[in-house]
Tab-separated table of C-alpha atoms in Angstrom:
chain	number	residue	atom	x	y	z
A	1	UNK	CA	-26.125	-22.263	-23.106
A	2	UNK	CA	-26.558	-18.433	-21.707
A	3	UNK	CA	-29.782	-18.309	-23.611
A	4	UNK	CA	-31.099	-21.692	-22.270
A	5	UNK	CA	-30.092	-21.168	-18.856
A	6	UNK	CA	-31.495	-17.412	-19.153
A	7	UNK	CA	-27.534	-16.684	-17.547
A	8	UNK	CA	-25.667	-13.638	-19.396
A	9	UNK	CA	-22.716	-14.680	-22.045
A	10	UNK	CA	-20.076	-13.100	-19.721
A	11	UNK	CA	-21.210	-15.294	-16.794
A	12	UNK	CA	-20.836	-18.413	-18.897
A	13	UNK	CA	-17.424	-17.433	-20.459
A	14	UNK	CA	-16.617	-16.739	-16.708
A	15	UNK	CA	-17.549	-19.895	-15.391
A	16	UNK	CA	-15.495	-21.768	-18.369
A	17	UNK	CA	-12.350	-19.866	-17.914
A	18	UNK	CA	-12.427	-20.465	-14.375
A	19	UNK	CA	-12.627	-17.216	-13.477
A	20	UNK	CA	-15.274	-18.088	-11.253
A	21	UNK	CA	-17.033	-21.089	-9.940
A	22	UNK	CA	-20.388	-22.386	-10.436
A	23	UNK	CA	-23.094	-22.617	-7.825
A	24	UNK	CA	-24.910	-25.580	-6.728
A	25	UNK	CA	-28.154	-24.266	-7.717
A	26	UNK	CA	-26.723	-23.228	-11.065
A	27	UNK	CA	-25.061	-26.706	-11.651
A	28	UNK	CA	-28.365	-28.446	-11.069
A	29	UNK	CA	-30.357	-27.175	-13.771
A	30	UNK	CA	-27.164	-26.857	-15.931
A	31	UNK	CA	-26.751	-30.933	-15.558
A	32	UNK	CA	-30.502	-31.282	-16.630
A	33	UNK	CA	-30.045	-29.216	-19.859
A	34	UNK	CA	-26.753	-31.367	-20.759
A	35	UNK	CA	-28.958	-34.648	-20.345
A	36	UNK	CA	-26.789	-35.719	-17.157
A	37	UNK	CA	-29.016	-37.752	-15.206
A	38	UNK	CA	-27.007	-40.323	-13.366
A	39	UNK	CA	-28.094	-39.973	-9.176
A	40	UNK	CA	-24.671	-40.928	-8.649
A	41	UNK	CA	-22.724	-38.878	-11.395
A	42	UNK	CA	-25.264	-35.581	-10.509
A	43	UNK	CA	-23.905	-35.993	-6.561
A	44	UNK	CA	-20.789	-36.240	-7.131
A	45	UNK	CA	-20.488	-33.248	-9.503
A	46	UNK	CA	-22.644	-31.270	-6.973
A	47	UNK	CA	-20.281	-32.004	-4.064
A	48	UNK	CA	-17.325	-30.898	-6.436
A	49	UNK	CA	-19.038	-27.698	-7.092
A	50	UNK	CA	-19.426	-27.322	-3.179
A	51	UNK	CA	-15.649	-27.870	-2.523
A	52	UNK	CA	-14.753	-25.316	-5.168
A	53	UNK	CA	-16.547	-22.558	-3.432
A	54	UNK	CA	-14.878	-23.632	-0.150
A	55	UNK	CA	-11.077	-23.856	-1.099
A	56	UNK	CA	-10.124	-20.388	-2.002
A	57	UNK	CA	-6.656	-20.620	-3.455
A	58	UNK	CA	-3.944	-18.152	-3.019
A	59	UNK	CA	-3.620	-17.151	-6.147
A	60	UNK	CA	-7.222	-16.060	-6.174
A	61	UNK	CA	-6.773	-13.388	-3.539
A	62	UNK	CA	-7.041	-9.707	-4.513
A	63	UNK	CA	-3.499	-9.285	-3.410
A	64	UNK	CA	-3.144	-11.192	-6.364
A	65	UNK	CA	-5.384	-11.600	-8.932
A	66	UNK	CA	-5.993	-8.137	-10.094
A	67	UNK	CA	-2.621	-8.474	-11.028
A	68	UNK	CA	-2.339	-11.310	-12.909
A	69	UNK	CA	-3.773	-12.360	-15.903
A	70	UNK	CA	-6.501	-14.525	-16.825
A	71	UNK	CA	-4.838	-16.682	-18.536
A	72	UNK	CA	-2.080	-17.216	-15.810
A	73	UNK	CA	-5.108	-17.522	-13.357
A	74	UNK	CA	-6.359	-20.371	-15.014
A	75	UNK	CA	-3.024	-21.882	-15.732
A	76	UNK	CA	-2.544	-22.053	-11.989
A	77	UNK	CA	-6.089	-23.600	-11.321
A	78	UNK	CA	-4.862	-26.488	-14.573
A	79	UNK	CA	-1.493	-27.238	-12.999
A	80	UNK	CA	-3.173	-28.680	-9.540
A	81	UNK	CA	-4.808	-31.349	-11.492
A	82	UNK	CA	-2.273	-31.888	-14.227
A	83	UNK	CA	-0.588	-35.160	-15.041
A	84	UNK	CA	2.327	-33.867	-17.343
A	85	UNK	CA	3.447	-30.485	-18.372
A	86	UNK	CA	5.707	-30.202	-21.337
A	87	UNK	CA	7.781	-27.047	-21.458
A	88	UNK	CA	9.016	-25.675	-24.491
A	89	UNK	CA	11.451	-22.660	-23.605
A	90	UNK	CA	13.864	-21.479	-26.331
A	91	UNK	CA	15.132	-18.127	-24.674
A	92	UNK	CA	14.851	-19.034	-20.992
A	93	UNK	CA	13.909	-21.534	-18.128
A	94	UNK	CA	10.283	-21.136	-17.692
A	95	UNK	CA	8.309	-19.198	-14.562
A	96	UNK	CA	7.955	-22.357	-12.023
A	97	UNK	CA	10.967	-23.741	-12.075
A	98	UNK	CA	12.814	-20.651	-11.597
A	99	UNK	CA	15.162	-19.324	-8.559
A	100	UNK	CA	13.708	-16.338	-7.348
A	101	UNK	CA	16.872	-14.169	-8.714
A	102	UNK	CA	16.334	-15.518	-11.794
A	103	UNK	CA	12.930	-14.447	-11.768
A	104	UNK	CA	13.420	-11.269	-10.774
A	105	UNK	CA	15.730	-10.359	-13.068
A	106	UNK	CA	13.671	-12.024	-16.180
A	107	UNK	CA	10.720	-9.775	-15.144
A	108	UNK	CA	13.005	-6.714	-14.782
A	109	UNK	CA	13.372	-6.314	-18.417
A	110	UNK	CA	9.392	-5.100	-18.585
A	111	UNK	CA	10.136	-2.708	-15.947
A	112	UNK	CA	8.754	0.053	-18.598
A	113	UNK	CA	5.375	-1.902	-19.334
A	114	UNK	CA	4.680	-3.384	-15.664
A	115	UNK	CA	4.503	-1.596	-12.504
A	116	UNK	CA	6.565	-2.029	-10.010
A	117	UNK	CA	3.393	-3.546	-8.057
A	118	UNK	CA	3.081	-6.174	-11.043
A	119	UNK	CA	6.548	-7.275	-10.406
A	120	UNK	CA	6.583	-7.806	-7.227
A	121	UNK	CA	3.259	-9.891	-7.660
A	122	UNK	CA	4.661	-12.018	-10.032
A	123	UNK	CA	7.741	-12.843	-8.439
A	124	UNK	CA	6.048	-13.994	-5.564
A	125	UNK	CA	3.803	-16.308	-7.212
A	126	UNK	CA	6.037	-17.871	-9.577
A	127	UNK	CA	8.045	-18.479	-6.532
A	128	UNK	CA	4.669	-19.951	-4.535
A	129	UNK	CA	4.312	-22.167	-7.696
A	130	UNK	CA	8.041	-23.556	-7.477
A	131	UNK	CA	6.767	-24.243	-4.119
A	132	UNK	CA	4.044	-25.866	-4.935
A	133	UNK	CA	5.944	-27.830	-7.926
A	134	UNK	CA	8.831	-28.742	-4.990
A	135	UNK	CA	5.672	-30.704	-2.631
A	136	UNK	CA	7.158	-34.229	-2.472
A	137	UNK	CA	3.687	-35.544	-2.021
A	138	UNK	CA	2.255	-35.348	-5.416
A	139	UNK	CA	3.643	-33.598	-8.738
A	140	UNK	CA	3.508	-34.064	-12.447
A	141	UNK	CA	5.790	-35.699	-15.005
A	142	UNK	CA	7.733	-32.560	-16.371
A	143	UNK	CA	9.230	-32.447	-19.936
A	144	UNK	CA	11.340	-29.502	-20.527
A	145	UNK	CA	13.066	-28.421	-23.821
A	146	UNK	CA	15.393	-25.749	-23.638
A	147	UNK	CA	17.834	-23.919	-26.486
A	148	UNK	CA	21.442	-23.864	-25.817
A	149	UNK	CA	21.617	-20.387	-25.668
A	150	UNK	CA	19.699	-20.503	-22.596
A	151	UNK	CA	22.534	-22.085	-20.577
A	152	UNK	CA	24.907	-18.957	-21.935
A	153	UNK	CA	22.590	-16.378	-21.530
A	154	UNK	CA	23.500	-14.246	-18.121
A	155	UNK	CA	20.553	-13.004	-16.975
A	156	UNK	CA	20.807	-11.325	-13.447
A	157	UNK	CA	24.323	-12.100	-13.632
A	158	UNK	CA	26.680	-14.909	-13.911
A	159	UNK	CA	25.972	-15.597	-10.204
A	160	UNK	CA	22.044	-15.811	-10.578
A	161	UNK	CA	22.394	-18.006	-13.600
A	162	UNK	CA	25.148	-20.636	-11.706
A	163	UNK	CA	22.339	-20.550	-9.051
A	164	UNK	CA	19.665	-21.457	-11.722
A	165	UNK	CA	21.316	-24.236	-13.356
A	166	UNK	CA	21.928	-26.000	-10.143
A	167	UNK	CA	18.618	-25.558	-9.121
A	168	UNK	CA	18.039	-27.276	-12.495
A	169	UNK	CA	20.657	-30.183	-11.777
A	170	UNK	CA	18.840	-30.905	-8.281
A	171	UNK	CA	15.449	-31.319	-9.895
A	172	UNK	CA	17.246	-33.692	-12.816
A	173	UNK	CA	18.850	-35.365	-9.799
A	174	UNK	CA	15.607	-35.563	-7.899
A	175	UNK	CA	14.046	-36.893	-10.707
A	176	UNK	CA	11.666	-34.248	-10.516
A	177	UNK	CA	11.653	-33.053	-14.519
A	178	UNK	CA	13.757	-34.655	-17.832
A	179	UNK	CA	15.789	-32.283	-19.664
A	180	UNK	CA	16.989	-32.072	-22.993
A	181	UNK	CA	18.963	-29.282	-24.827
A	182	UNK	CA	18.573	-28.084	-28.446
A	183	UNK	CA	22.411	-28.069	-29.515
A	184	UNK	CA	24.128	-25.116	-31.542
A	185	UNK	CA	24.898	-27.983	-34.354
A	186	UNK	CA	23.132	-27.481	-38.458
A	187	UNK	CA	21.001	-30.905	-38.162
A	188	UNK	CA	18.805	-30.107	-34.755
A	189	UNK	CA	15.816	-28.533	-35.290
A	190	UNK	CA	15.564	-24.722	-35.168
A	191	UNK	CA	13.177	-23.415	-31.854
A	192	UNK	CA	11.107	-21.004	-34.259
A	193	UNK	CA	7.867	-20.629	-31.965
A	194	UNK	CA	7.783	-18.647	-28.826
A	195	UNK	CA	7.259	-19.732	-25.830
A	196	UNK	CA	4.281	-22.545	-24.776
A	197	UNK	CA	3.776	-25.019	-22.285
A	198	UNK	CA	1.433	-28.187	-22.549
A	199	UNK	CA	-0.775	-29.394	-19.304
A	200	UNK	CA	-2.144	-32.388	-19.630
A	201	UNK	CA	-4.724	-33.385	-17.077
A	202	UNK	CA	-4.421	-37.411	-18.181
A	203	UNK	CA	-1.349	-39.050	-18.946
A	204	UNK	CA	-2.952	-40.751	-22.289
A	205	UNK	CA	-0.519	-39.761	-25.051
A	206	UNK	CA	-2.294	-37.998	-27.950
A	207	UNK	CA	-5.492	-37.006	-25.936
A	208	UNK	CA	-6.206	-33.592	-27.022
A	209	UNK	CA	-9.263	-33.633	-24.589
A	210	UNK	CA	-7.343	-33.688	-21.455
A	211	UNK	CA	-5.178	-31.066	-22.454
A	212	UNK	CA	-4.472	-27.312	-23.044
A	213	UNK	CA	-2.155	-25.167	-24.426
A	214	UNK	CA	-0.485	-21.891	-22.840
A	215	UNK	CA	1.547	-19.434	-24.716
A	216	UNK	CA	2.695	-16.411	-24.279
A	217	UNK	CA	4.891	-13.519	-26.271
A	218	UNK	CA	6.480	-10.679	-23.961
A	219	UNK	CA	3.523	-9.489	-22.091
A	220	UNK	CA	0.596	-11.328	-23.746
A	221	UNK	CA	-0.499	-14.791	-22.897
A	222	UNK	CA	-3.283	-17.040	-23.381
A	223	UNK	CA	-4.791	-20.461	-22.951
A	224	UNK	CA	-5.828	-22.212	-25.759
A	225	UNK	CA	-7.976	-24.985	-26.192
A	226	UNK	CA	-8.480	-25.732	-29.857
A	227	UNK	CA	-7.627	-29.634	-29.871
A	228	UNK	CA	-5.593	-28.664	-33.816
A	229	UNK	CA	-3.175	-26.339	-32.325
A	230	UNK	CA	-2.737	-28.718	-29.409
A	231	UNK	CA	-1.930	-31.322	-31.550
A	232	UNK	CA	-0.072	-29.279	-33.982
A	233	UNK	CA	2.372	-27.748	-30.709
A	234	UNK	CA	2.501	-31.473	-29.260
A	235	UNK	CA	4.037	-32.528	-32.534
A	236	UNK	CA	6.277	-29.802	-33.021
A	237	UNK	CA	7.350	-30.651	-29.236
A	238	UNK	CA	8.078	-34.301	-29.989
A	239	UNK	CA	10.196	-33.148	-32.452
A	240	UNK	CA	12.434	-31.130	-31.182
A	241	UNK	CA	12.740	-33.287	-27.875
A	242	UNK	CA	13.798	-36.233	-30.298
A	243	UNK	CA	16.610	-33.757	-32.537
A	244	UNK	CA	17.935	-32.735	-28.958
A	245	UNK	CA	20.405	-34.283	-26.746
A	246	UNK	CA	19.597	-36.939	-24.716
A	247	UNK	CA	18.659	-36.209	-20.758
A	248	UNK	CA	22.085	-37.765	-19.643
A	249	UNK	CA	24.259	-35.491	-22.387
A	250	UNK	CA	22.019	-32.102	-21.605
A	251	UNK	CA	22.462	-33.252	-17.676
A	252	UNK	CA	26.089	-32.717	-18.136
A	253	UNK	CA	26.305	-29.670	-20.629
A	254	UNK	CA	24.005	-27.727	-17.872
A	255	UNK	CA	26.780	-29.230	-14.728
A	256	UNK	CA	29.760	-27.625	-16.980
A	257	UNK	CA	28.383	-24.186	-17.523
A	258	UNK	CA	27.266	-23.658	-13.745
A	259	UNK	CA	30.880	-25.442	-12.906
A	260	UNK	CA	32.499	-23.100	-15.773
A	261	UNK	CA	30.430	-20.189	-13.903
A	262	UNK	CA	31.510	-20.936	-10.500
């Protein structure tokens, strides 16, 4: 496509990583070289492209984004149009549905690998994000798999975590995200893989298309897009959600430890 287009590779891997949006005049004579002709399709696309360069989001800001990731970048830009997100977090509850405490003290433990500067950054957007994820207008159907452990594990304190787990209990109670909880018992399954969450930007179960994978292992992340290992993570999701207590039984377990905390 950079050679037909006469654009150079690193604008075109720019453009597809949202990174950066495309220009009208750009999208024209991109739409001819895919063989999109449709007046109707072509117009609507254009106008798209038009909005895009309008609406800058926050997250997009220099304030921000030169200290963040690309990978989060784009995760942010995928969650405004997703349709489900399935969270799979064996060690603790993931970035946007965090308390800011919580966060804070989670991103404390790479004091030594991010600046101060980096910190900060990140704990205010994952707390814009819970923001974002708390807007009663419009949110996605959340599916989140957490280990056991999580629920003993103190981070920040037994205070911070009491705090987190209610936070969790009002967004159960809300009806905002299901929960279940990988038991300490020999049958469930065993949480090998790190971290990963799954956006899906149609709720059509086993559309690979419409959706893409984000992982991450202490400080490295990525978005991947390879329809096998979206399938292959999707599976391995199922699975576990299906070995783990029901939403009702890991509703409870989480009220007991913030009551047991309290």
């Amino acid at each position: 496509m950079a050679e037909a287009m006469e654009w150079s590779l690193s604008k075109v891997m720019r453009i597809e990583s949202g990174e950066v949006t495309i220009s009208q005049n750009d999208l024209r004579p991109l739409l001819t070289y895919l063989g999109i002709k449709d007046k109707a399709r072509v117009e609507s696309l254009v106008a798209a492209a038009k909005l895009s360069k309008q609406r800058v989001q926050w997250w997009e800001t220099p304030q921000y984004r030169d200290l963040l990731t690309p990978a989060i970048v784009q995760l942010m830009g995928l969650e405004q149009s997703a349709k489900e997100i399935r969270y799979f977090y064996p060690m603790v509850v993931p970035g946007r549905l965090q308390t800011p405490a919580y966060t804070r003290a989670v991103l404390e433990t790479f004091s030594g690998e991010l600046s101060e500067e980096t910190i900060e950054a990140r704990v205010r957007m994952r707390e814009k994000r819970r923001e974002t994820f708390l807007d009663p207008d419009e949110h996605p159907d959340v599916f989140l798999v957490l280990d056991e452990s999580v629920l003993y594990r103190q981070v920040g304190g037994a205070e911070v975590l009491r705090e987190q787990l209610e936070h969790l209990l009002t967004l159960i109670g809300d009806r905002r995200i299901a929960v279940r909880i990988i038991p300490f018992k020999e049958q469930s399954p065993i949480p090998m893989l790190a971290t990963y969450e799954i956006v899906s930007l149609a709720a059509t179960e086993g559309d690979e298309d419409e959706a893409v994978l984000y992982r991450e292992s202490d400080t490295i992340d990525e978005i991947v897009e390879d329809k096998e290992k979206i399938r292959r993570h999707r599976e391995i999701f199922d699975r576990v959600w299906h070995g783990a207590y029901d939403e009702q039984t890991s509703a409870g377990l989480i009220k007991d430890h913030a009551t047991a905390l309290a």
